[in-house]
Coordinates of N, CA and C in Angstrom, one line a residue:
M1 N -92.1 99.1 -113.0 CA -92.5 98.8 -111.6 C -92.2 97.3 -111.3
D2 N -92.4 96.4 -112.4 CA -92.1 95.0 -112.2 C -90.6 94.8 -111.9
I3 N -89.8 95.6 -112.6 CA -88.3 95.4 -112.3 C -88.0 95.8 -110.9
F4 N -88.6 96.9 -110.4 CA -88.4 97.4 -109.1 C -88.8 96.4 -108.1
L5 N -90.0 95.8 -108.3 CA -90.5 94.8 -107.3 C -89.6 93.5 -107.3
D6 N -89.2 93.1 -108.5 CA -88.4 91.9 -108.6 C -87.0 92.1 -107.9
Y7 N -86.5 93.3 -107.9 CA -85.2 93.5 -107.3 C -85.2 94.3 -106.0
A8 N -86.4 94.4 -105.4 CA -86.6 95.2 -104.2 C -85.6 94.8 -103.1
P9 N -85.6 93.5 -102.7 CA -84.6 93.2 -101.6 C -83.2 93.5 -101.9
E10 N -82.8 93.2 -103.2 CA -81.4 93.5 -103.5 C -81.1 95.0 -103.5
L11 N -82.1 95.8 -104.0 CA -82.0 97.3 -104.0 C -81.8 97.8 -102.6
L12 N -82.6 97.3 -101.6 CA -82.5 97.8 -100.3 C -81.1 97.4 -99.7
D13 N -80.6 96.2 -99.9 CA -79.3 95.8 -99.4 C -78.2 96.7 -100.0
A14 N -78.3 96.9 -101.4 CA -77.3 97.7 -102.0 C -77.2 99.1 -101.5
F15 N -78.4 99.8 -101.3 CA -78.4 101.1 -100.9 C -78.1 101.2 -99.4
W16 N -78.4 100.2 -98.6 CA -78.0 100.1 -97.2 C -76.4 100.1 -97.1
M17 N -75.8 99.3 -98.0 CA -74.4 99.3 -98.1 C -73.8 100.6 -98.5
T18 N -74.4 101.3 -99.4 CA -74.0 102.7 -99.8 C -74.1 103.6 -98.6
I19 N -75.2 103.5 -97.8 CA -75.4 104.4 -96.7 C -74.3 104.1 -95.6
K20 N -74.0 102.8 -95.4 CA -72.9 102.5 -94.4 C -71.6 103.0 -94.9
L21 N -71.3 102.9 -96.2 CA -70.0 103.4 -96.7 C -69.9 104.9 -96.5
A22 N -71.0 105.6 -96.8 CA -71.0 107.1 -96.8 C -70.9 107.5 -95.3
V23 N -71.6 106.9 -94.4 CA -71.6 107.4 -93.0 C -70.2 107.2 -92.4
L24 N -69.7 105.9 -92.5 CA -68.4 105.6 -91.8 C -67.3 106.4 -92.5
S25 N -67.3 106.6 -93.8 CA -66.3 107.3 -94.5 C -66.4 108.8 -94.1
A26 N -67.6 109.3 -93.9 CA -67.7 110.7 -93.5 C -67.1 111.0 -92.1
I27 N -67.4 110.0 -91.2 CA -66.8 110.2 -89.9 C -65.3 110.2 -89.9
G28 N -64.7 109.2 -90.7 CA -63.3 109.2 -90.8 C -62.7 110.4 -91.5
A29 N -63.4 110.9 -92.5 CA -62.9 112.1 -93.2 C -63.0 113.3 -92.4
L30 N -64.0 113.4 -91.6 CA -64.2 114.6 -90.7 C -63.1 114.6 -89.7
I31 N -62.8 113.5 -89.1 CA -61.7 113.4 -88.0 C -60.4 113.7 -88.7
L32 N -60.0 113.0 -89.7 CA -58.7 113.2 -90.4 C -58.6 114.6 -91.0
G33 N -59.7 115.1 -91.6 CA -59.7 116.4 -92.2 C -59.5 117.5 -91.2
T34 N -60.1 117.4 -90.0 CA -59.9 118.4 -88.9 C -58.5 118.4 -88.5
I35 N -57.9 117.2 -88.3 CA -56.5 117.2 -87.9 C -55.6 117.9 -88.9
L36 N -55.9 117.6 -90.2 CA -55.1 118.2 -91.3 C -55.2 119.7 -91.4
A37 N -56.5 120.1 -91.1 CA -56.7 121.6 -91.1 C -55.9 122.3 -90.0
A38 N -55.9 121.6 -88.8 CA -55.1 122.2 -87.7 C -53.6 122.2 -88.1
M39 N -53.1 121.2 -88.8 CA -51.7 121.1 -89.2 C -51.4 122.2 -90.2
R40 N -52.4 122.5 -91.1 CA -52.1 123.5 -92.1 C -52.0 124.9 -91.6
V41 N -52.6 125.2 -90.4 CA -52.5 126.5 -89.8 C -51.6 126.5 -88.6
S42 N -50.8 125.4 -88.4 CA -50.0 125.3 -87.3 C -48.8 126.2 -87.4
P43 N -48.2 126.7 -86.2 CA -47.0 127.5 -86.3 C -45.8 126.7 -86.5
V44 N -45.9 125.3 -86.6 CA -44.8 124.5 -86.9 C -44.6 124.2 -88.4
P45 N -43.5 124.7 -89.0 CA -43.4 124.6 -90.4 C -43.5 123.1 -91.0
V46 N -43.0 122.2 -90.2 CA -43.0 120.8 -90.7 C -44.5 120.3 -90.8
A47 N -45.3 120.7 -89.8 CA -46.7 120.3 -89.7 C -47.4 120.9 -90.9
R48 N -47.1 122.2 -91.2 CA -47.8 122.8 -92.3 C -47.4 122.2 -93.6
W49 N -46.1 121.8 -93.8 CA -45.7 121.1 -95.0 C -46.3 119.8 -95.2
V50 N -46.4 119.0 -94.1 CA -47.1 117.7 -94.2 C -48.5 117.8 -94.6
G51 N -49.2 118.7 -93.9 CA -50.6 119.0 -94.3 C -50.8 119.4 -95.7
A52 N -50.0 120.3 -96.2 CA -50.1 120.8 -97.6 C -49.8 119.7 -98.5
T53 N -48.8 118.9 -98.2 CA -48.4 117.8 -99.1 C -49.5 116.7 -99.2
Y54 N -50.1 116.4 -98.1 CA -51.2 115.4 -98.1 C -52.3 115.9 -99.0
V55 N -52.7 117.2 -98.7 CA -53.9 117.7 -99.5 C -53.6 117.7 -101.0
T56 N -52.4 118.1 -101.4 CA -52.0 118.2 -102.8 C -52.0 116.8 -103.4
I57 N -51.5 115.9 -102.7 CA -51.4 114.5 -103.3 C -52.8 113.9 -103.4
F58 N -53.6 113.9 -102.4 CA -54.9 113.2 -102.4 C -55.9 113.9 -103.1
R59 N -55.9 115.2 -103.2 CA -56.9 116.0 -103.9 C -56.7 115.8 -105.4
N60 N -55.5 115.5 -105.8 CA -55.2 115.4 -107.3 C -55.0 114.0 -107.7
T61 N -55.3 113.0 -106.9 CA -55.2 111.6 -107.2 C -56.6 111.1 -107.4
P62 N -56.9 110.3 -108.5 CA -58.2 109.8 -108.8 C -58.6 108.8 -107.6
L63 N -59.9 108.9 -107.2 CA -60.4 108.0 -106.2 C -60.2 106.6 -106.5
T64 N -60.5 106.2 -107.8 CA -60.4 104.8 -108.2 C -58.9 104.3 -107.9
L65 N -57.9 105.1 -108.2 CA -56.6 104.7 -108.0 C -56.3 104.5 -106.5
I66 N -56.8 105.3 -105.7 CA -56.7 105.2 -104.2 C -57.3 103.9 -103.7
L67 N -58.5 103.6 -104.2 CA -59.2 102.3 -103.8 C -58.4 101.1 -104.3
L68 N -58.0 101.2 -105.5 CA -57.2 100.0 -106.1 C -55.9 99.8 -105.3
F69 N -55.3 100.9 -104.9 CA -54.1 100.8 -104.1 C -54.4 100.1 -102.7
C70 N -55.5 100.5 -102.1 CA -55.9 99.9 -100.9 C -56.1 98.4 -101.1
A71 N -56.8 98.0 -102.2 CA -57.1 96.6 -102.4 C -55.8 95.8 -102.8
F72 N -55.1 96.3 -103.8 CA -53.9 95.5 -104.3 C -52.6 95.9 -103.6
G73 N -52.4 97.1 -103.2 CA -51.2 97.5 -102.6 C -51.2 97.1 -101.1
L74 N -52.2 97.6 -100.3 CA -52.2 97.2 -98.9 C -52.5 95.8 -98.7
Y75 N -53.6 95.3 -99.3 CA -54.0 93.9 -99.0 C -53.2 92.8 -99.7
Q76 N -53.2 92.9 -101.0 CA -52.5 91.8 -101.7 C -51.0 91.8 -101.6
T77 N -50.4 93.0 -101.7 CA -48.9 93.1 -101.7 C -48.3 93.2 -100.3
L78 N -48.9 94.0 -99.5 CA -48.3 94.2 -98.1 C -49.0 93.3 -97.1
G79 N -50.1 92.6 -97.5 CA -50.7 91.7 -96.6 C -51.5 92.4 -95.4
V80 N -51.9 93.6 -95.6 CA -52.6 94.3 -94.6 C -54.1 93.9 -94.6
T81 N -54.6 93.3 -93.6 CA -56.0 92.9 -93.5 C -56.7 93.6 -92.4
L82 N -58.0 94.0 -92.7 CA -58.8 94.7 -91.7 C -60.0 93.9 -91.2
A83 N -60.0 92.6 -91.5 CA -61.0 91.7 -91.1 C -60.5 90.3 -90.9
D84 N -61.2 89.5 -90.2 CA -60.8 88.1 -90.0 C -61.0 87.3 -91.3
Q85 N -59.9 86.8 -91.9 CA -60.0 86.1 -93.1 C -60.6 84.7 -93.0
E86 N -60.6 84.2 -91.8 CA -61.2 82.9 -91.5 C -62.7 82.9 -91.5
S87 N -63.3 84.1 -91.3 CA -64.7 84.2 -91.2 C -65.3 84.0 -92.6
P88 N -66.6 83.5 -92.7 CA -67.3 83.3 -94.0 C -67.4 84.6 -94.7
T89 N -67.5 85.7 -94.0 CA -67.7 87.0 -94.6 C -66.4 87.9 -94.6
G90 N -65.3 87.2 -94.3 CA -64.0 87.9 -94.1 C -63.6 88.7 -95.3
Q91 N -63.7 88.1 -96.5 CA -63.2 88.9 -97.6 C -64.1 90.1 -97.9
A92 N -65.4 89.9 -97.8 CA -66.4 91.0 -98.0 C -66.2 92.1 -97.0
D93 N -66.0 91.7 -95.7 CA -65.7 92.7 -94.7 C -64.4 93.5 -94.9
N94 N -63.4 92.7 -95.4 CA -62.1 93.4 -95.6 C -62.2 94.4 -96.8
N95 N -62.9 94.0 -97.8 CA -63.1 94.9 -99.0 C -63.9 96.2 -98.5
F96 N -64.9 95.9 -97.7 CA -65.7 97.1 -97.2 C -64.9 98.0 -96.4
R97 N -64.0 97.5 -95.5 CA -63.2 98.4 -94.6 C -62.1 99.1 -95.4
L98 N -61.6 98.4 -96.4 CA -60.6 99.0 -97.3 C -61.2 100.2 -98.1
A99 N -62.5 100.0 -98.5 CA -63.2 101.0 -99.2 C -63.5 102.2 -98.3
V100 N -63.8 102.0 -97.1 CA -64.0 103.0 -96.1 C -62.7 103.8 -95.9
L101 N -61.6 103.1 -95.8 CA -60.3 103.7 -95.6 C -60.0 104.6 -96.8
G102 N -60.1 104.1 -98.0 CA -59.8 104.8 -99.2 C -60.7 106.1 -99.3
L103 N -62.0 105.9 -99.1 CA -62.9 107.0 -99.2 C -62.6 108.1 -98.2
S104 N -62.2 107.6 -97.0 CA -61.9 108.6 -95.9 C -60.7 109.4 -96.2
V105 N -59.6 108.8 -96.6 CA -58.4 109.5 -96.8 C -58.5 110.4 -98.0
Y106 N -59.3 110.0 -99.0 CA -59.5 110.9 -100.1 C -60.4 112.1 -99.8
T107 N -61.5 111.9 -99.1 CA -62.4 113.0 -98.8 C -61.8 113.9 -97.7
A108 N -60.9 113.4 -96.9 CA -60.3 114.2 -95.8 C -59.6 115.4 -96.4
A109 N -59.0 115.3 -97.6 CA -58.3 116.4 -98.2 C -59.3 117.5 -98.5
F110 N -60.5 117.2 -98.9 CA -61.5 118.2 -99.3 C -62.1 118.8 -98.0
V111 N -62.3 118.0 -97.0 CA -62.7 118.5 -95.7 C -61.7 119.5 -95.1
C112 N -60.4 119.1 -95.2 CA -59.4 120.0 -94.7 C -59.4 121.4 -95.4
E113 N -59.6 121.4 -96.7 CA -59.6 122.7 -97.4 C -60.9 123.5 -97.0
C114 N -62.0 122.8 -96.8 CA -63.2 123.5 -96.3 C -63.0 124.2 -95.0
L115 N -62.4 123.4 -94.0 CA -62.2 123.9 -92.7 C -61.1 125.0 -92.7
R116 N -60.1 124.8 -93.5 CA -59.1 125.9 -93.6 C -59.7 127.2 -94.0
S117 N -60.6 127.1 -95.0 CA -61.2 128.4 -95.4 C -62.1 128.9 -94.3
G118 N -62.7 128.0 -93.5 CA -63.5 128.5 -92.4 C -62.6 129.1 -91.3
I119 N -61.4 128.5 -91.1 CA -60.5 129.1 -90.1 C -60.0 130.5 -90.5
N120 N -59.9 130.7 -91.8 CA -59.5 132.0 -92.3 C -60.5 133.1 -92.1
T121 N -61.8 132.7 -91.9 CA -62.9 133.6 -91.7 C -62.9 134.1 -90.2
V122 N -62.2 133.4 -89.4 CA -62.2 133.8 -87.9 C -61.3 134.9 -87.7
H123 N -61.8 136.0 -87.1 CA -61.0 137.2 -87.0 C -59.7 136.9 -86.2
V124 N -58.6 137.4 -86.6 CA -57.3 137.1 -86.0 C -57.3 137.5 -84.5
G125 N -58.2 138.5 -84.1 CA -58.2 138.9 -82.7 C -58.7 137.8 -81.8
Q126 N -59.6 136.9 -82.4 CA -60.1 135.8 -81.6 C -58.9 134.9 -81.1
A127 N -58.0 134.6 -82.0 CA -56.9 133.7 -81.7 C -55.9 134.5 -80.7
E128 N -55.7 135.8 -81.0 CA -54.8 136.5 -80.1 C -55.4 136.6 -78.7
A129 N -56.7 136.8 -78.6 CA -57.3 136.8 -77.3 C -57.1 135.5 -76.5
G130 N -57.2 134.4 -77.3 CA -56.9 133.1 -76.6 C -55.5 132.9 -76.2
R131 N -54.6 133.4 -77.0 CA -53.2 133.3 -76.6 C -52.9 134.2 -75.4
S132 N -53.6 135.4 -75.3 CA -53.4 136.3 -74.2 C -53.9 135.7 -72.9
L133 N -54.8 134.7 -73.0 CA -55.3 134.1 -71.8 C -54.5 132.9 -71.4
G134 N -53.4 132.6 -72.2 CA -52.5 131.5 -71.9 C -52.8 130.2 -72.5
L135 N -53.7 130.2 -73.5 CA -54.1 129.0 -74.2 C -52.9 128.5 -75.1
T136 N -52.6 127.3 -75.2 CA -51.7 126.7 -76.1 C -52.3 126.7 -77.5
F137 N -51.5 126.4 -78.6 CA -52.1 126.4 -79.9 C -53.2 125.4 -80.0
S138 N -53.0 124.2 -79.5 CA -54.0 123.1 -79.6 C -55.3 123.5 -78.8
Q139 N -55.1 124.1 -77.7 CA -56.3 124.6 -77.0 C -57.0 125.7 -77.7
N140 N -56.2 126.6 -78.3 CA -56.8 127.8 -79.0 C -57.6 127.3 -80.2
I141 N -57.0 126.3 -81.0 CA -57.6 125.8 -82.2 C -58.9 125.0 -81.8
R142 N -58.8 124.3 -80.7 CA -59.9 123.5 -80.3 C -61.1 124.2 -79.7
Y143 N -60.8 125.2 -78.8 CA -61.9 125.9 -78.1 C -62.3 127.2 -78.7
V144 N -61.4 127.8 -79.5 CA -61.8 129.2 -80.0 C -62.0 129.2 -81.5
V145 N -61.1 128.6 -82.3 CA -61.1 128.8 -83.7 C -62.0 127.7 -84.4
L146 N -61.8 126.5 -84.1 CA -62.6 125.4 -84.8 C -64.1 125.5 -84.7
P147 N -64.6 125.8 -83.4 CA -66.1 125.9 -83.3 C -66.6 127.0 -84.3
Q148 N -65.9 128.1 -84.4 CA -66.4 129.1 -85.3 C -66.2 128.7 -86.8
A149 N -65.1 128.1 -87.0 CA -64.8 127.6 -88.4 C -65.8 126.6 -88.9
F150 N -66.2 125.7 -88.1 CA -67.2 124.7 -88.5 C -68.6 125.4 -88.8
R151 N -68.9 126.4 -88.0 CA -70.2 127.1 -88.2 C -70.2 127.8 -89.5
A152 N -69.0 128.3 -89.9 CA -68.8 129.1 -91.2 C -68.9 128.2 -92.4
V153 N -68.6 126.9 -92.3 CA -68.5 126.1 -93.5 C -69.4 124.9 -93.5
I154 N -70.5 125.1 -92.8 CA -71.5 124.0 -92.8 C -72.0 123.6 -94.2
A155 N -72.4 124.6 -94.9 CA -72.9 124.3 -96.3 C -71.8 123.7 -97.2
P156 N -70.6 124.2 -97.3 CA -69.6 123.6 -98.1 C -69.3 122.1 -97.6
L157 N -69.3 121.9 -96.3 CA -69.1 120.6 -95.8 C -70.2 119.6 -96.2
G158 N -71.4 120.2 -96.3 CA -72.6 119.4 -96.8 C -72.3 119.0 -98.2
S159 N -71.8 119.9 -99.0 CA -71.5 119.5 -100.4 C -70.5 118.5 -100.5
V160 N -69.5 118.5 -99.7 CA -68.4 117.5 -99.7 C -69.0 116.1 -99.3
L161 N -69.9 116.1 -98.3 CA -70.5 114.8 -97.9 C -71.4 114.3 -99.0
I162 N -72.1 115.2 -99.7 CA -73.0 114.7 -100.8 C -72.1 114.1 -101.9
A163 N -71.0 114.8 -102.2 CA -70.1 114.2 -103.2 C -69.5 112.8 -102.7
L164 N -69.3 112.7 -101.4 CA -68.8 111.4 -100.9 C -69.8 110.3 -101.1
T165 N -71.1 110.7 -100.8 CA -72.2 109.7 -101.0 C -72.2 109.2 -102.5
K166 N -72.0 110.1 -103.4 CA -72.0 109.7 -104.8 C -70.7 108.9 -105.2
N167 N -69.6 109.3 -104.5 CA -68.3 108.6 -104.8 C -68.3 107.2 -104.3
T168 N -69.2 106.8 -103.4 CA -69.2 105.4 -102.9 C -69.4 104.4 -104.1
T169 N -69.9 104.9 -105.2 CA -70.1 103.9 -106.3 C -68.8 103.4 -106.8
V170 N -67.7 104.2 -106.6 CA -66.4 103.7 -107.0 C -65.9 102.5 -106.2
A171 N -66.5 102.3 -105.1 CA -66.1 101.1 -104.3 C -66.4 99.8 -105.0
A172 N -67.3 99.8 -106.0 CA -67.5 98.6 -106.8 C -66.2 98.1 -107.5
A173 N -65.3 99.0 -107.7 CA -64.0 98.6 -108.3 C -63.2 97.6 -107.5
I174 N -63.5 97.5 -106.2 CA -62.8 96.5 -105.4 C -63.7 95.5 -104.8
G175 N -64.9 95.4 -105.4 CA -65.8 94.3 -105.1 C -66.8 94.5 -104.0
V176 N -67.0 95.8 -103.5 CA -67.9 96.0 -102.5 C -69.3 96.0 -103.1
L177 N -70.2 95.2 -102.5 CA -71.5 95.0 -103.1 C -72.5 96.2 -102.8
E178 N -72.2 97.3 -103.4 CA -73.1 98.5 -103.2 C -73.9 98.7 -104.5
A179 N -74.5 99.9 -104.6 CA -75.5 100.2 -105.6 C -74.9 100.0 -107.0
A180 N -73.7 100.4 -107.3 CA -73.1 100.4 -108.7 C -73.0 99.0 -109.2
I181 N -72.7 98.0 -108.3 CA -72.6 96.6 -108.8 C -73.9 96.1 -109.1
L182 N -74.9 96.4 -108.3 CA -76.3 95.9 -108.6 C -76.8 96.5 -109.8
M183 N -76.5 97.8 -110.1 CA -77.0 98.4 -111.3 C -76.4 97.7 -112.5
R184 N -75.1 97.4 -112.5 CA -74.5 96.7 -113.6 C -75.1 95.4 -113.8
T185 N -75.4 94.7 -112.7 CA -76.1 93.3 -112.8 C -77.5 93.5 -113.5
M186 N -78.2 94.4 -113.0 CA -79.6 94.6 -113.5 C -79.6 95.0 -115.0
I187 N -78.6 95.8 -115.4 CA -78.5 96.2 -116.8 C -78.2 95.0 -117.7
E188 N -77.3 94.1 -117.1 CA -77.0 92.9 -117.9 C -78.1 92.0 -118.0
N189 N -79.0 91.9 -117.0 CA -80.1 91.0 -117.0 C -81.4 91.5 -117.6
E190 N -81.6 92.8 -117.6 CA -82.8 93.4 -118.0 C -82.6 94.2 -119.2
A191 N -83.5 94.2 -120.2 CA -83.4 95.0 -121.4 C -84.1 96.3 -121.2
A192 N -83.7 97.0 -120.2 CA -84.4 98.3 -119.8 C -83.4 99.2 -119.1
I193 N -82.4 99.6 -119.9 CA -81.3 100.4 -119.3 C -81.8 101.7 -118.8
F194 N -82.8 102.4 -119.4 CA -83.2 103.7 -118.9 C -84.0 103.5 -117.6
V195 N -84.8 102.4 -117.6 CA -85.6 102.2 -116.3 C -84.7 101.9 -115.2
V196 N -83.7 101.0 -115.4 CA -82.7 100.7 -114.3 C -81.9 102.0 -113.9
G197 N -81.5 102.7 -114.9 CA -80.8 104.0 -114.6 C -81.6 104.9 -113.8
G198 N -82.9 105.0 -114.2 CA -83.8 105.9 -113.5 C -84.0 105.5 -112.0
I199 N -84.1 104.2 -111.8 CA -84.3 103.7 -110.4 C -83.1 104.1 -109.6
F200 N -81.9 103.9 -110.1 CA -80.7 104.2 -109.3 C -80.5 105.7 -109.1
A201 N -80.8 106.5 -110.2 CA -80.7 107.9 -110.1 C -81.7 108.4 -109.0
L202 N -82.9 107.9 -109.0 CA -83.9 108.3 -108.0 C -83.4 107.9 -106.6
G203 N -82.8 106.7 -106.5 CA -82.2 106.3 -105.2 C -81.2 107.2 -104.6
F204 N -80.3 107.7 -105.5 CA -79.3 108.6 -105.0 C -79.9 110.0 -104.7
V205 N -80.9 110.4 -105.5 CA -81.6 111.7 -105.2 C -82.2 111.6 -103.8
I206 N -82.8 110.5 -103.5 CA -83.5 110.3 -102.2 C -82.4 110.4 -101.1
L207 N -81.2 109.9 -101.3 CA -80.2 109.9 -100.3 C -79.6 111.3 -100.2
T208 N -79.3 112.0 -101.3 CA -78.6 113.2 -101.2 C -79.4 114.5 -101.0
F209 N -80.6 114.5 -101.6 CA -81.4 115.7 -101.5 C -81.8 116.1 -100.1
P210 N -82.2 115.2 -99.2 CA -82.5 115.6 -97.8 C -81.2 116.1 -97.1
T211 N -80.1 115.5 -97.5 CA -78.8 115.9 -96.9 C -78.5 117.4 -97.2
G212 N -78.7 117.8 -98.5 CA -78.5 119.1 -98.9 C -79.4 120.1 -98.2
L213 N -80.7 119.7 -98.1 CA -81.7 120.5 -97.3 C -81.3 120.7 -95.9
F214 N -80.9 119.6 -95.3 CA -80.5 119.7 -93.8 C -79.3 120.6 -93.6
F215 N -78.3 120.4 -94.4 CA -77.1 121.3 -94.2 C -77.4 122.7 -94.6
G216 N -78.3 123.0 -95.5 CA -78.7 124.3 -95.8 C -79.4 125.0 -94.6
W217 N -80.3 124.2 -94.0 CA -81.0 124.7 -92.9 C -80.1 124.9 -91.7
L218 N -79.2 123.9 -91.5 CA -78.2 124.0 -90.4 C -77.3 125.2 -90.6
S219 N -76.9 125.5 -91.8 CA -76.0 126.6 -92.1 C -76.7 127.9 -91.7
N220 N -78.0 128.1 -92.1 CA -78.7 129.3 -91.7 C -79.0 129.4 -90.2
R221 N -79.2 128.3 -89.6 CA -79.5 128.2 -88.2 C -78.3 128.6 -87.4
L222 N -77.1 128.2 -87.8 CA -75.9 128.3 -87.0 C -74.9 129.4 -87.6
A223 N -75.4 130.1 -88.5 CA -74.5 131.1 -89.2 C -73.9 132.1 -88.1
V224 N -72.6 132.4 -88.3 CA -71.9 133.3 -87.4 C -72.2 134.7 -87.8
A225 N -72.7 135.5 -86.8 CA -73.0 136.9 -87.1 C -71.7 137.7 -87.3
R226 N -71.6 138.4 -88.3 CA -70.4 139.2 -88.6 C -70.7 140.7 -88.4

């Protein structure tokens, strides 16, 4: 308890950073993953090829490698900056945004596959009815197919977002001051590795367990009747 009280402000800041990483990356992954899922079922062969190639590459590439590429490839080599470097917090903000970018593009591949499986559950007659009404492919996918697909994969999407929350610890590799960096500091300063590990394990359980319950409830609430 003494260790927890001594580090309470730092713990709150670290987990708040973790929450921000998870929420912003989830939004980016959902947007990009939805676009990729539409590309994967598109009638245009090039779009299907691009979507499949993206998923294959990012789903089979380690997240640490993607984040390191964002930090060293985009920022240091290509000079891509996502924050004002003249600001006192410019470097920290840039690292944070690069981490959000890396987490988003990585998680989008898994969101895409979840949504594609949901699209496959929608009866083909639904899409044919939309086409018979004169809807274009984009209108059909947006108004007819995707709403049903999202309802069918709420629980799997919840699992992807829980995994994203845990994956935020990898952002420590590029200097984002989230939970993993503080845990390493506490282990170095305190001779209580099991206590420190228990504190952070409990913290992530507090973050992810309610998410799982919520998505489970939402899945049952919005389940598509077959």
